Every structure is written in C-alpha cells, then in structure tokens.
Coordinates of C-alpha atoms and ligand atoms in Angstrom, one line a residue:
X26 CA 0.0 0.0 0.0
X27 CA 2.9 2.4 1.0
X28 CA 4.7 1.4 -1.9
X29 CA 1.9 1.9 -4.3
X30 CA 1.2 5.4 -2.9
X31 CA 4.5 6.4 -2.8
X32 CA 5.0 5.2 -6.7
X33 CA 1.4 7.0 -7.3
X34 CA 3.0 10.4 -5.9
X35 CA 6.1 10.1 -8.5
X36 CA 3.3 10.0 -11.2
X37 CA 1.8 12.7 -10.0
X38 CA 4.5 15.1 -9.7
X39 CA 5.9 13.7 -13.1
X40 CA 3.1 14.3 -14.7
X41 CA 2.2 17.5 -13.5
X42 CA 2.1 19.6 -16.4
X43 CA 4.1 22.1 -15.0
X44 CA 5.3 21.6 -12.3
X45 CA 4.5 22.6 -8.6
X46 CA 6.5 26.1 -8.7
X47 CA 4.8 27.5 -12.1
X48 CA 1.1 26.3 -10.9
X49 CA 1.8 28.7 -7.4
X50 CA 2.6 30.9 -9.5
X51 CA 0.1 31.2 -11.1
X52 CA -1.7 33.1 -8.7
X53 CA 0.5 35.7 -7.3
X54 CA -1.0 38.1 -5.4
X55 CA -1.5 41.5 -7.7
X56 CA 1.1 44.3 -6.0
X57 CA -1.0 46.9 -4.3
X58 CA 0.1 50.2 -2.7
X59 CA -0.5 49.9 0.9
X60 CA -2.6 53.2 0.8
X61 CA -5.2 51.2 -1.4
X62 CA -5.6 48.6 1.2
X63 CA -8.7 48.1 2.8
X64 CA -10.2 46.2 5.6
X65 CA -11.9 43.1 5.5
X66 CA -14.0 41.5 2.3
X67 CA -16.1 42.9 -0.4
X68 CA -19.0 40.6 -1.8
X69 CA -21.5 41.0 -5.1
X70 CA -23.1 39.3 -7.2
X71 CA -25.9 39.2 -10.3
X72 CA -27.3 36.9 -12.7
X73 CA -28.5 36.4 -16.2
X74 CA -31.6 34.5 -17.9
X75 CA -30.4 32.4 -20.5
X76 CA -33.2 29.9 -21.2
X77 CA -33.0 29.0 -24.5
X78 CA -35.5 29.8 -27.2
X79 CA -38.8 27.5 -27.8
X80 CA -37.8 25.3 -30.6
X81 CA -33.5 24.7 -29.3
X82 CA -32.9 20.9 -28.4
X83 CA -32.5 20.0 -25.0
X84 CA -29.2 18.2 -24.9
X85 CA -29.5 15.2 -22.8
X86 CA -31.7 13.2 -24.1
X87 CA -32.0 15.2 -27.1
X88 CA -35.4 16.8 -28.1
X89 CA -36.8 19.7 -29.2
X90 CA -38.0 21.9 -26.4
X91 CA -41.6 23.3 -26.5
X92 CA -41.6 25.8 -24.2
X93 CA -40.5 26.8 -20.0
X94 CA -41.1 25.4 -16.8
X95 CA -38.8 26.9 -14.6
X96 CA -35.6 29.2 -16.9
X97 CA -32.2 28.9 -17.2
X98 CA -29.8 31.2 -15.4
X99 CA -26.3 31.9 -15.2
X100 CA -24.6 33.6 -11.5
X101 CA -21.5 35.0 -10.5
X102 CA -20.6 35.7 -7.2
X103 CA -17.3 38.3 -6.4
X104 CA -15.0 38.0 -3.4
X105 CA -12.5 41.1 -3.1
X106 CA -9.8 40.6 -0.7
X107 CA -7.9 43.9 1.3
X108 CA -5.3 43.6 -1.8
X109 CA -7.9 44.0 -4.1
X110 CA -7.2 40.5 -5.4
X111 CA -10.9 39.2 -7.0
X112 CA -12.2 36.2 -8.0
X113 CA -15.7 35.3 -9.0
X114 CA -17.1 32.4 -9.1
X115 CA -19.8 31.6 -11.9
X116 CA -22.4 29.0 -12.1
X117 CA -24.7 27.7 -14.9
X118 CA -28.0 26.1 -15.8
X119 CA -26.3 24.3 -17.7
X120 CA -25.8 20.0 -18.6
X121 CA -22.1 21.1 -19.1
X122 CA -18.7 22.9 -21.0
X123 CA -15.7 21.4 -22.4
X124 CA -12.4 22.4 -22.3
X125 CA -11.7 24.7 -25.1
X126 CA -15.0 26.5 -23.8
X127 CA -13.9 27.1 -20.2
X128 CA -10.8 28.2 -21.1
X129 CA -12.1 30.4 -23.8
X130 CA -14.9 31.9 -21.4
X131 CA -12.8 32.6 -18.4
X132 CA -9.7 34.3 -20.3
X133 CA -12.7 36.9 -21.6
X134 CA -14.0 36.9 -18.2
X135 CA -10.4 38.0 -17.0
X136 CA -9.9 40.5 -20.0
X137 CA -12.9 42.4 -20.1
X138 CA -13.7 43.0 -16.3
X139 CA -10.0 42.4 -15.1
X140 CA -10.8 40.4 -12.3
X141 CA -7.9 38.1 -11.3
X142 CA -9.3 34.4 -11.4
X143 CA -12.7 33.4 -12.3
X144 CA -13.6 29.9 -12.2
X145 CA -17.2 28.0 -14.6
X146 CA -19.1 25.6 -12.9
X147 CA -22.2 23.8 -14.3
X148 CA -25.3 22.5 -12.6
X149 CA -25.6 19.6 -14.7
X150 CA -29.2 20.1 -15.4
X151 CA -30.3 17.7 -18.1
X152 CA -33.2 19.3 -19.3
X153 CA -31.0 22.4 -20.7
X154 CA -28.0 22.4 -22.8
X155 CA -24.2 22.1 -23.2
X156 CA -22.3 25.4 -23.7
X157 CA -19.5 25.4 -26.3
X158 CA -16.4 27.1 -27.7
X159 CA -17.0 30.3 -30.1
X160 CA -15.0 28.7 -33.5
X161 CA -12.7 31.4 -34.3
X162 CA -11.3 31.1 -38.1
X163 CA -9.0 28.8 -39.1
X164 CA -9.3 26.9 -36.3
X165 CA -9.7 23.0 -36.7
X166 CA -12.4 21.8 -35.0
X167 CA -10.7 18.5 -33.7
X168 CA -12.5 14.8 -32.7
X169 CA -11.4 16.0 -29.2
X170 CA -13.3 19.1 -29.6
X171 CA -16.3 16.9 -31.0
X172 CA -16.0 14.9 -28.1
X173 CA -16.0 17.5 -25.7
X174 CA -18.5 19.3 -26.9
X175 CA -20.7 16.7 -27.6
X176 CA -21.5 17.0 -31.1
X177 CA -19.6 16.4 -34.5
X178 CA -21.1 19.2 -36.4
X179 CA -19.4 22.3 -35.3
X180 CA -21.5 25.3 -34.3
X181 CA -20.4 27.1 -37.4
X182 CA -22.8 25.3 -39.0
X183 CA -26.1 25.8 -36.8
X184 CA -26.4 29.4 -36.6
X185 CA -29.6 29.5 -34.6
X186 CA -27.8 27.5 -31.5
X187 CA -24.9 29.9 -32.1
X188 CA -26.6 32.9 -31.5
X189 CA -27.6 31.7 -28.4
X190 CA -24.4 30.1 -27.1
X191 CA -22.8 33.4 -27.8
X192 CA -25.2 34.9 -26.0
X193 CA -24.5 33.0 -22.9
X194 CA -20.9 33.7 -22.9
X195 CA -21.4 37.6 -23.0
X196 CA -24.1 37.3 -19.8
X197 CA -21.1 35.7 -18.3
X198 CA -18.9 38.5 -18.9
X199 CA -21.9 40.7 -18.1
X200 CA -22.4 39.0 -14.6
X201 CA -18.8 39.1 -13.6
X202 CA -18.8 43.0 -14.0
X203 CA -22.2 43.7 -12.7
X204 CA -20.7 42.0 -10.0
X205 CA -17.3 43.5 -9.6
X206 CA -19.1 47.0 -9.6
X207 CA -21.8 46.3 -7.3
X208 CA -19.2 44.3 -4.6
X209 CA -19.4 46.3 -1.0
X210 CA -18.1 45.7 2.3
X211 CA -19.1 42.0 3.5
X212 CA -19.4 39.4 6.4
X213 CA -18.4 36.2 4.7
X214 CA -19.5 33.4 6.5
X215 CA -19.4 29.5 5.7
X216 CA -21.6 26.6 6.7
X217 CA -23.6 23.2 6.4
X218 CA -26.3 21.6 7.5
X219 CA -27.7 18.0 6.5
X220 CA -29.6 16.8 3.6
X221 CA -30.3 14.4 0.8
X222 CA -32.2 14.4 -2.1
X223 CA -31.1 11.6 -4.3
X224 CA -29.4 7.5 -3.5
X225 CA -26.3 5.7 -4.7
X226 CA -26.9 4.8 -8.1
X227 CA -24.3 2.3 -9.1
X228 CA -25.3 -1.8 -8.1
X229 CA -23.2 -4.1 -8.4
X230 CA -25.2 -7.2 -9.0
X231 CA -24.0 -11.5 -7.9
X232 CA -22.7 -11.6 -11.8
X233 CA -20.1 -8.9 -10.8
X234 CA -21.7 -6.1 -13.3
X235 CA -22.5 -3.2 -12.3
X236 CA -25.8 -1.4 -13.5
X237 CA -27.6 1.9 -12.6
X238 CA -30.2 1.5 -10.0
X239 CA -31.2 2.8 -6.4
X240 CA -28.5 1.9 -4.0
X241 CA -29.7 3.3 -0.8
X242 CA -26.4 1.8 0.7
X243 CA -24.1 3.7 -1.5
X244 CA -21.7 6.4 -0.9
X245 CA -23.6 9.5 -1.1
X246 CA -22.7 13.7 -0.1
X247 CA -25.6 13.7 2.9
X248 CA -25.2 17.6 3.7
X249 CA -25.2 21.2 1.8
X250 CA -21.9 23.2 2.1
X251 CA -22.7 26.6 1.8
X252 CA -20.6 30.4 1.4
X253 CA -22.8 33.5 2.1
X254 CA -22.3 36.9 1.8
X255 CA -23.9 40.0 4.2
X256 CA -24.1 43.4 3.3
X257 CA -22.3 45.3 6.4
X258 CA -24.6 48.5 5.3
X259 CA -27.5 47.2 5.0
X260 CA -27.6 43.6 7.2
X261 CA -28.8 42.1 3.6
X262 CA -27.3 38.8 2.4
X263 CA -26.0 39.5 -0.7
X264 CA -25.2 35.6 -1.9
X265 CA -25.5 32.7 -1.3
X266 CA -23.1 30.1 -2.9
X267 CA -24.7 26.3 -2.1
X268 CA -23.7 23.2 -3.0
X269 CA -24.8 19.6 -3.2
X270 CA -24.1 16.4 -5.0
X271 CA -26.9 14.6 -7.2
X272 CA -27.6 14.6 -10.7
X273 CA -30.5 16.9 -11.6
X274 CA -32.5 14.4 -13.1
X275 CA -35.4 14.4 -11.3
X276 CA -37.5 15.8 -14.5
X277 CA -38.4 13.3 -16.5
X278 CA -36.8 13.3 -20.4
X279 CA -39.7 12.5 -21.6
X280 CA -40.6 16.4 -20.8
X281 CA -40.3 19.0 -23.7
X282 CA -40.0 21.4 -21.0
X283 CA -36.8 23.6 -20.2
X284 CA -35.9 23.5 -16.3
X285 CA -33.4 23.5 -14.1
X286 CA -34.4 20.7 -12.5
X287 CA -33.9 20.5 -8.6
X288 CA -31.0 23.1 -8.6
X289 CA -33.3 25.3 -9.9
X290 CA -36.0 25.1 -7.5
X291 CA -33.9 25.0 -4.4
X292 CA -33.1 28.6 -5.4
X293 CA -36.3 29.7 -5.7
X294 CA -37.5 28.5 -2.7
X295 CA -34.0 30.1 -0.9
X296 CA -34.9 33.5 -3.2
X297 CA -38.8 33.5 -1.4
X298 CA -37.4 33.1 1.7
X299 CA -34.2 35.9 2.3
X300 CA -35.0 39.6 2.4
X301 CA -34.1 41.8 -0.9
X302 CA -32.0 40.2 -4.0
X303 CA -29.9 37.8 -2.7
X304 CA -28.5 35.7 -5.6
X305 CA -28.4 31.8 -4.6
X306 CA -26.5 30.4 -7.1
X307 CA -25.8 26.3 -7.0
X308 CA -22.6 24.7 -7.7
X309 CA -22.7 20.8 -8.4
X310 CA -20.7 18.5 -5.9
X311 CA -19.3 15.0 -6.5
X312 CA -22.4 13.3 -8.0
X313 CA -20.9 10.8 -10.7
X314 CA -22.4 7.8 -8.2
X315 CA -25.6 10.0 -7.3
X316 CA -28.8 10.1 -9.3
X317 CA -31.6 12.6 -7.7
X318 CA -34.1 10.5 -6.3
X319 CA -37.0 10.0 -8.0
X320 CA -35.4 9.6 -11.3
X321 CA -37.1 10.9 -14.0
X322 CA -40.3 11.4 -12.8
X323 CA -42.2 14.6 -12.8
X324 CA -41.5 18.5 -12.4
X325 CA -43.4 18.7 -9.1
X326 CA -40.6 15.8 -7.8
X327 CA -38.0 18.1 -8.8
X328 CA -39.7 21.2 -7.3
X329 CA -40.1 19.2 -3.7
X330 CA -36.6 17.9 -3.7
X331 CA -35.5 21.9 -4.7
X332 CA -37.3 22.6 -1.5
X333 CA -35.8 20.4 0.8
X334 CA -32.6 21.5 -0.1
X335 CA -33.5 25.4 -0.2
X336 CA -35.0 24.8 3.2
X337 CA -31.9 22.6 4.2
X338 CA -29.4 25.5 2.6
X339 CA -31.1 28.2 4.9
X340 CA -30.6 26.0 8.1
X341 CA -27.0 26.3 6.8
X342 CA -27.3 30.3 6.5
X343 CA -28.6 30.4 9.8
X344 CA -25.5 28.2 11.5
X345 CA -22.9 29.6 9.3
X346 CA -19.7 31.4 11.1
X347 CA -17.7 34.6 9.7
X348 CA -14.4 33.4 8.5
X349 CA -11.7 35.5 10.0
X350 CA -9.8 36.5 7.4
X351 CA -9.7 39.2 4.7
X352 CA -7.5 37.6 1.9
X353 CA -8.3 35.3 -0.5
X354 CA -5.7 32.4 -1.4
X355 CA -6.8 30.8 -4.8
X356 CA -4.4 28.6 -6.7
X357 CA -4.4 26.2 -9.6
X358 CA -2.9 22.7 -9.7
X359 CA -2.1 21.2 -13.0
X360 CA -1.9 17.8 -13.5
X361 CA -2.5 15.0 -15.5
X362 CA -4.1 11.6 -15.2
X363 CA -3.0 8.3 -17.1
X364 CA -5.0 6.5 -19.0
X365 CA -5.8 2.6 -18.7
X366 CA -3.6 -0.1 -20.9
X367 CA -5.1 0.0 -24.5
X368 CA -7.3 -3.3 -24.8
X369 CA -5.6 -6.4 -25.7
X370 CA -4.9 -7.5 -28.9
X371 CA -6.9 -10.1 -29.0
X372 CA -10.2 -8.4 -27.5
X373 CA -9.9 -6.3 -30.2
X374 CA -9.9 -8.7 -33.2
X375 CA -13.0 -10.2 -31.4
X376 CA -14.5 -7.0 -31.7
X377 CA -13.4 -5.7 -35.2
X378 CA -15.9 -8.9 -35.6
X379 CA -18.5 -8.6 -33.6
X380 CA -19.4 -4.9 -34.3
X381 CA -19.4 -5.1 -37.5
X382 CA -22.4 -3.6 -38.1
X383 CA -21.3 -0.6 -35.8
X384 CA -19.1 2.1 -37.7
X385 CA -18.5 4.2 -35.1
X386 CA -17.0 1.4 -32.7
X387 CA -15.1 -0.4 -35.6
X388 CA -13.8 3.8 -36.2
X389 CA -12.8 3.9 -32.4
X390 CA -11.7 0.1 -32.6
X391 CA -9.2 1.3 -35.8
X392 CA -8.0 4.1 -33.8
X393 CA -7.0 1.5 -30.6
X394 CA -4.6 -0.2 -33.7
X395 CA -3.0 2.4 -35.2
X396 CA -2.2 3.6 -31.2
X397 CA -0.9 0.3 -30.5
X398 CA 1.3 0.5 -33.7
X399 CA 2.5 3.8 -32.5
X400 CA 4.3 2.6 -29.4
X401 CA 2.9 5.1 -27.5
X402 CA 0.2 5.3 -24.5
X403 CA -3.2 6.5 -25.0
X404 CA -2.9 10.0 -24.5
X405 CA -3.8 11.5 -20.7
X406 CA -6.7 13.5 -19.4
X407 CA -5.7 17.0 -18.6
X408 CA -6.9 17.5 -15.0
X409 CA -6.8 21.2 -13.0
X410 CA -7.6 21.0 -9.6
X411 CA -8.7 24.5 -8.2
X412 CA -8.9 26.0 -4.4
X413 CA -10.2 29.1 -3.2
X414 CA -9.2 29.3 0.7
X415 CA -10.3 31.8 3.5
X416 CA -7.8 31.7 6.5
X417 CA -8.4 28.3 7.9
X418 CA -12.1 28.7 7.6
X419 CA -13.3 27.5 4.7
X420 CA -11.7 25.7 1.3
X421 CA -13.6 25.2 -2.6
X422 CA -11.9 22.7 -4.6
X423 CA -13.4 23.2 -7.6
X424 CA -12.6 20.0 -10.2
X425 CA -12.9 19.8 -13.9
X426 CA -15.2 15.9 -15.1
X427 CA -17.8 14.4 -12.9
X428 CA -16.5 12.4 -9.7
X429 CA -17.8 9.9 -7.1
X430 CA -19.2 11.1 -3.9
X431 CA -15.7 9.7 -2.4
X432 CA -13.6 12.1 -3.6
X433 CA -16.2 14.8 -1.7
X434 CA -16.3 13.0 1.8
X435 CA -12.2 12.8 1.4
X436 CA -12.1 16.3 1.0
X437 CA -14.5 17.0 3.8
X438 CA -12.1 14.2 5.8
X439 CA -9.1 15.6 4.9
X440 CA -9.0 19.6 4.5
X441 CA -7.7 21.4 7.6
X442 CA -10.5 23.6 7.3
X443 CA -13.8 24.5 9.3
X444 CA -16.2 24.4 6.5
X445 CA -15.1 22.6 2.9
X446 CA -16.9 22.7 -0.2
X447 CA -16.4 20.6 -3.6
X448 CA -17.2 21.1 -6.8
X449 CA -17.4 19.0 -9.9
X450 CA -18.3 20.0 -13.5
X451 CA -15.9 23.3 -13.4
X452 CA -13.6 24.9 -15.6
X453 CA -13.7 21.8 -18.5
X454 CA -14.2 17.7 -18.8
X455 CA -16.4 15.4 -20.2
X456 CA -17.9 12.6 -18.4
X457 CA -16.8 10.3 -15.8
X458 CA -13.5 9.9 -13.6
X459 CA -14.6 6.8 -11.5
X460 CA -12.9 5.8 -8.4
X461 CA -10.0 3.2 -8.4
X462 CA -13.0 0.5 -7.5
X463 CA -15.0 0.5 -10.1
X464 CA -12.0 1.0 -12.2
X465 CA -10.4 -1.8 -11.5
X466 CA -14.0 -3.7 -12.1
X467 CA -12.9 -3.6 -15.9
X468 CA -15.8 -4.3 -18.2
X469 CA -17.8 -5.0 -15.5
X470 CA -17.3 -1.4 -14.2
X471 CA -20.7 0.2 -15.3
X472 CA -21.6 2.9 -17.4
X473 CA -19.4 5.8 -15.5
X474 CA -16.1 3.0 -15.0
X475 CA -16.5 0.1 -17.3
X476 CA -13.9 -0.5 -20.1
X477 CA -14.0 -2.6 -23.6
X478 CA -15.9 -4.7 -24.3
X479 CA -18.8 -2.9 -22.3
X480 CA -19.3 -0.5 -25.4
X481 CA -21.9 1.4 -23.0
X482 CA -19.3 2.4 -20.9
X483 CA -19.0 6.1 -21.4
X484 CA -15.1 6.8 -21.7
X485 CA -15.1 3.3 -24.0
X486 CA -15.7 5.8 -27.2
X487 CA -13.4 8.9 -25.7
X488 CA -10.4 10.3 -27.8
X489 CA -8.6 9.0 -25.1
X490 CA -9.8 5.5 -26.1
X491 CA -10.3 4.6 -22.2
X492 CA -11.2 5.7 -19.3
X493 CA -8.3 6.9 -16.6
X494 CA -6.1 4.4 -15.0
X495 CA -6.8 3.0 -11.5
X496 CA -4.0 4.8 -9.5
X497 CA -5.7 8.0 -10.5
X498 CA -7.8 8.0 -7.5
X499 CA -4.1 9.1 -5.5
X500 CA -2.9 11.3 -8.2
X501 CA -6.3 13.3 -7.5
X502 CA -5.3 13.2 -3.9
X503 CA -2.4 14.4 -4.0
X504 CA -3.0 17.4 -6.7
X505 CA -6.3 18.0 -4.0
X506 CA -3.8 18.4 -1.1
X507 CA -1.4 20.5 -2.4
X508 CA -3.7 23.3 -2.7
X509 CA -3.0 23.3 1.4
X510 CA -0.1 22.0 1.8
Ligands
ZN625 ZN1 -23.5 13.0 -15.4

C-alpha cells in the first residue's frame, strides 16, 4: 500500500504539467500600494436569464424543447480581498462545457472586467444544454473538440444554436462585471447543514456487473456546504453560494420542457425566503455515483426535492460562522491523469468482428490499432484541480469531469479547514472519472467506470480510447492536497 502510494506520488509530480513552482505561480497576489488597502471583504453578485429559445434541443436526451417550466440562469458571485485581489465564481444552468469552452470563457471573463481568477461551474441540469467554444477562423475543430463538446457538427454550422451560445458567454462576462461593480463591504460566513435528495446509483449485482439503479447503501454527499455573503450596510445577504451532490434528473426526459431541474427550485424556494436580492447560485458536488431520487419522474418531484434543499441550505445560512480573514488564497494545480492499458490485442480482433455492423466502434476500434502500432500510451486526461481558501475557515476545490461522492467526503475528511466545499463540472471535462474500484472492475465497471468490451461504458468511445487508470484515485489526492499543503 505504501509502496503503491509512494509510486502514485512520483506520477503525479511527473506528470504534473508544470510543475509545482509554475502552478503557485500562477496566482500571485497582484502588488498593491498599501494606501489602497482596505479592511476586511467585499462581496457582489448578479445573474442572467439564459433559457434558450422555444424550438433549441434539450441536450440530454436530445429533443426539441416546446416551451419553459422553470428558466435557465447563469450567476457569478465576487469576493474582493484587502489587496484587491478578485475572484468570481460563476455557475450555470447548464448540462455542461468542455475544455476549449472554459478556457475560452474565463480568459474573456479575466480581459474584459479584469478580475484576477474566475472559475465556470455547471449544474448539470439535463433538461438544458451544453455550452460550447466560439469557432474562431481557421481553427480545426478536432475529434477532441467533438468529443467534448458533444457533437460532430461544429457550431459554425447551426447558426440559430450559435446565437444563443454566444449569447451566454457575453451574460457571463456581463455577470462578472455587474458584480465587480456592485461588490461592498461584507461578512463572509461559511456553513452546512444536512440533507439528501437523491441515493447511490451504481449496483453491483451476484454476476459482478455493475448497473444503474437505487442503491440506498451507497456512498452519497448527505449535507449542503454553503458560502454567504452579508451586506455590512445594509444587514442584507448578498449571496449565497450552495452546494450539493446529485444529478438533476429528477424531471423526466420525456418532458419538452426547459428546467433547471432540482437546482433550480432550491433557489427559488432560498430567493422567497431571504430579504431583498440575494442571488443563490448552485454549484454541483461530486455526483458521478448519485442520481436525484425520483429519477425521471415529474416537475413537481423536482420542485419538492429543490425545497428540501433550499430549506436545508437556509438552516446552513442560519448556522454559518464569519471566516476571519480578509485575503483570498486561490491557486491552480495542474496535472495529468493516465490512461488505462489499451485493450488487448486479442479483444480487439474479437470486436473488429462482432461490431461489424457498428461504424463508429469499428472507427474507435481502428484508432485503438493504429495507437498500438505507435508505441505510445493513449494519450492522458488533462486535470486542473482549483482552491479558493479563506484563512483556515473555509476551502472550494473546484474539479474539472464528474467524480464519485468519495472524492467529496475525502475532501470534507481531509481539508484542515472548518467548512469545505467541492465542486465537480468546473472549468472543462467530459464525463466520468470513476474511483480506483469501479476502475479496477474492468468491463464489469458500469456505465461511469466500465472499459472494452462494455461498449456502454461512457469513456469506452473517448479520444482517449479509455477511461483513466486505477491509480488516479491518489494522483487526484495528491494534486487535492497540495492546494493546502
Ligand atoms: Zn453525469
């Protein structure tokens, strides 16, 4: 065990893109005269409808959408430090963003309002939509791209959905600097208080495969983590940041309706119940292993488990403690995971065989030869682990991908700090990092962890022609923990 954690920290500081020293550096604390220094935080916030127009797919499972139940928003909450060092923190009705997109969004973010980090997170609502890149020419819009992004017909060519996704992007900006301008003197506090509004979903059944169901054993997140924000002028609360982990798939797919799906409904019912315009904007926790509970059902389901957890977010508000501190420590680590061994030879020829009728597997099959013939490894998942940390009070580790609730009750184990909160979905990734376990299970892994030849396995048809390594699990770890250390 020593041995193999040791040998799993040597990967991850090998593999660390840059390095340790250049990802601390990243963040260096903007130089500030000490006349402009002020005393404690500054806190603001705002938000934009962007519910798609009638007629716009939903994305997940895709259909045409008819019309609104509940809209789409994006939020962005601003911290501002006694250096003036700011960083927002934006969250979206949204199923997800890729890469290129998060990169592309949060450099604009940074140029146009000049705030000094900003990180994307996104609800994971699956009756909305993915947001993607803006094509800019003569860029080549790459299988990884396609992959990312979820479609193979670049958004060039659909000009209606283009409109719209560039839309979004500029209420992003729009957000940021509405809240940057608005951000006054603030008692940050931080918090939590118990709930649960979806099971376990992953079973694994006598014949050692593991399928989707309602595992009311499993690992879940049972509590909301949450960061507030009171005006010291006028006693207001300015925002609240919640979080909780469970997919938002409590409307049902058959449902033409746009919606936010629980996520949604929790801030309404959190909106109703706080004085003024306090903006409540979700963040999604580690909910790879987590369906909301029941699944795809009806709106009203989602509405009542969006009040349990509004209800169970304002018990938090109420418990919450000040932090002490008036500087924000934020930091990036970059790193990289390994993928699994490429499928053996033999399974392959089997397949070329059996799938015959499938082009797209025989495609991904072809690509798994000519990477063999290469001599190389499949190529690794880039993974950026972010932390926002106030004094010893409170830490967000905000992750790119969709994890299992066990990397979330590490964290919460782990973090020297009072109150600790974890995101998934943020700042890029598609799909599933599954935990060593169900790695190791193989093909008998499941849809978020199996491998060839369960072709519904979701990282089975990934440019990285499998899903990570088992071994990742402590590269995680250690990228998680040196965001403290
Ligand atoms: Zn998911």
């Amino acid at each position: 065990m020593l041995e193999k954690e040791t040998n799993n920290r040597r990967t991850f500081l090998a593999s660390s893109a840059l390095g340790m020293g250049a990802a601390v550096a990243a963040t260096m604390p903007r130089t500030v005269s000490a006349a402009a220094k002020r005393r404690g935080l500054e806190a603001g916030a705002a938000e934009r409808d962007i519910t798609p127009p009638v007629g716009m797919e939903i994305t997940h499972y895709i259909r045409e959408n008819i019309g609104v139940h509940d809209p789409l928003h994006v939020r962005a909450v601003l911290l501002r430090d006694r250096d003036g060092q700011e960083v927002a923190l934006v969250s979206g009705d949204l199923i997800g963003a890729g890469f290129a997109c998060c990169d592309e969004l949060r450099e604009r973010v940074k140029t146009e309002t000049g705030v000094d980090e900003v990180w994307f997170s996104c609800s994971h609502t699956h009756a909305g939509r993915w947001l993607v890149s803006t094509p800019v020419p003569g860029r080549e819009y790459t299988e990884k791209h396609a992959w990312d992004e979820g479609t193979h017909v670049p958004i060039t060519e659909r000009p209606e959905e283009r409109s719209w996704n560039d839309s979004v992007h500029k209420k992003i900006v729009d957000t940021v600097r509405q809240a940057k301008e608005q951000a006054e003197p603030a008692v940050v506090k931080a918090g939590k208080a118990p709930v649960q509004v979806g099971f376990n979903r992953r079973i694994t059944g006598a014949d050692g495969h593991t399928y989707m169901g309602v595992n009311r054993e499993g690992v879940i997140v049972p509590w909301t983590s949450i960061l507030s924000a009171e005006s010291l002028r006028t006693g207001k609360p300015i925002f609240v940041l919640f979080e909780h982990a469970a997919h938002p798939v409590t409307v049902p797919h058959t449902s033409k309706l746009i919606s936010a799906d629980y996520p949604g409904a929790a801030v309404a019912k959190i909106r109703k119940s706080l004085p003024g315009d306090c903006i409540a904007a979700f963040g999604q926790g580690c909910s790879g292993n987590i369906n909301s509970f029941p699944l795809r059902s009806t709106h009203s389901d989602a509405q009542a488990a969006g009040n349990k957890l509004g209800e169970a977010v304002l018990v938090a508000m109420g418990k919450a403690q000040p932090v002490s501190t008036d500087t924000l420590r934020f930091l990036t680590i970059p790193s990289l995971l390994p993928t699994q061994p490429l499928p053996s030879e033999k399974l392959v020829a089997e397949q070329m065989i059996k799938q015959k009728e499938h082009p797209l597997r025989i495609a991904q099959l072809k690509k798994i030869v000519a990477k063999r013939a290469s001599g190389t490894p499949p190529d690794p998942r880039r993974f950026d682990v972010h932390g926002l940390m106030l004094g010893d009070d409170f830490c967000l580790v905000s992750l790119p991908y969709e994890h299992f609730s066990h990397t979330e009750r590490w964290v919460d184990r782990t973090a020297p700090f009072g109150t600790t909160m974890t995101f998934s979905l943020t700042n890029g990734g598609r799909g599933y990092i599954g935990s060593d376990e169900g790695l190791a299970l193989g093909k008998n892994g499941g849809y978020e962890a199996g491998a060839l030849p369960n072709w519904s396995a979701h990282e089975v048809m990934s440019p990285n022609l499998g899903g990570p390594a088992v071994g990742s699990e402590q590269i995680i770890r250690g990228a998680i923990s040196a965001l403290w250390a």
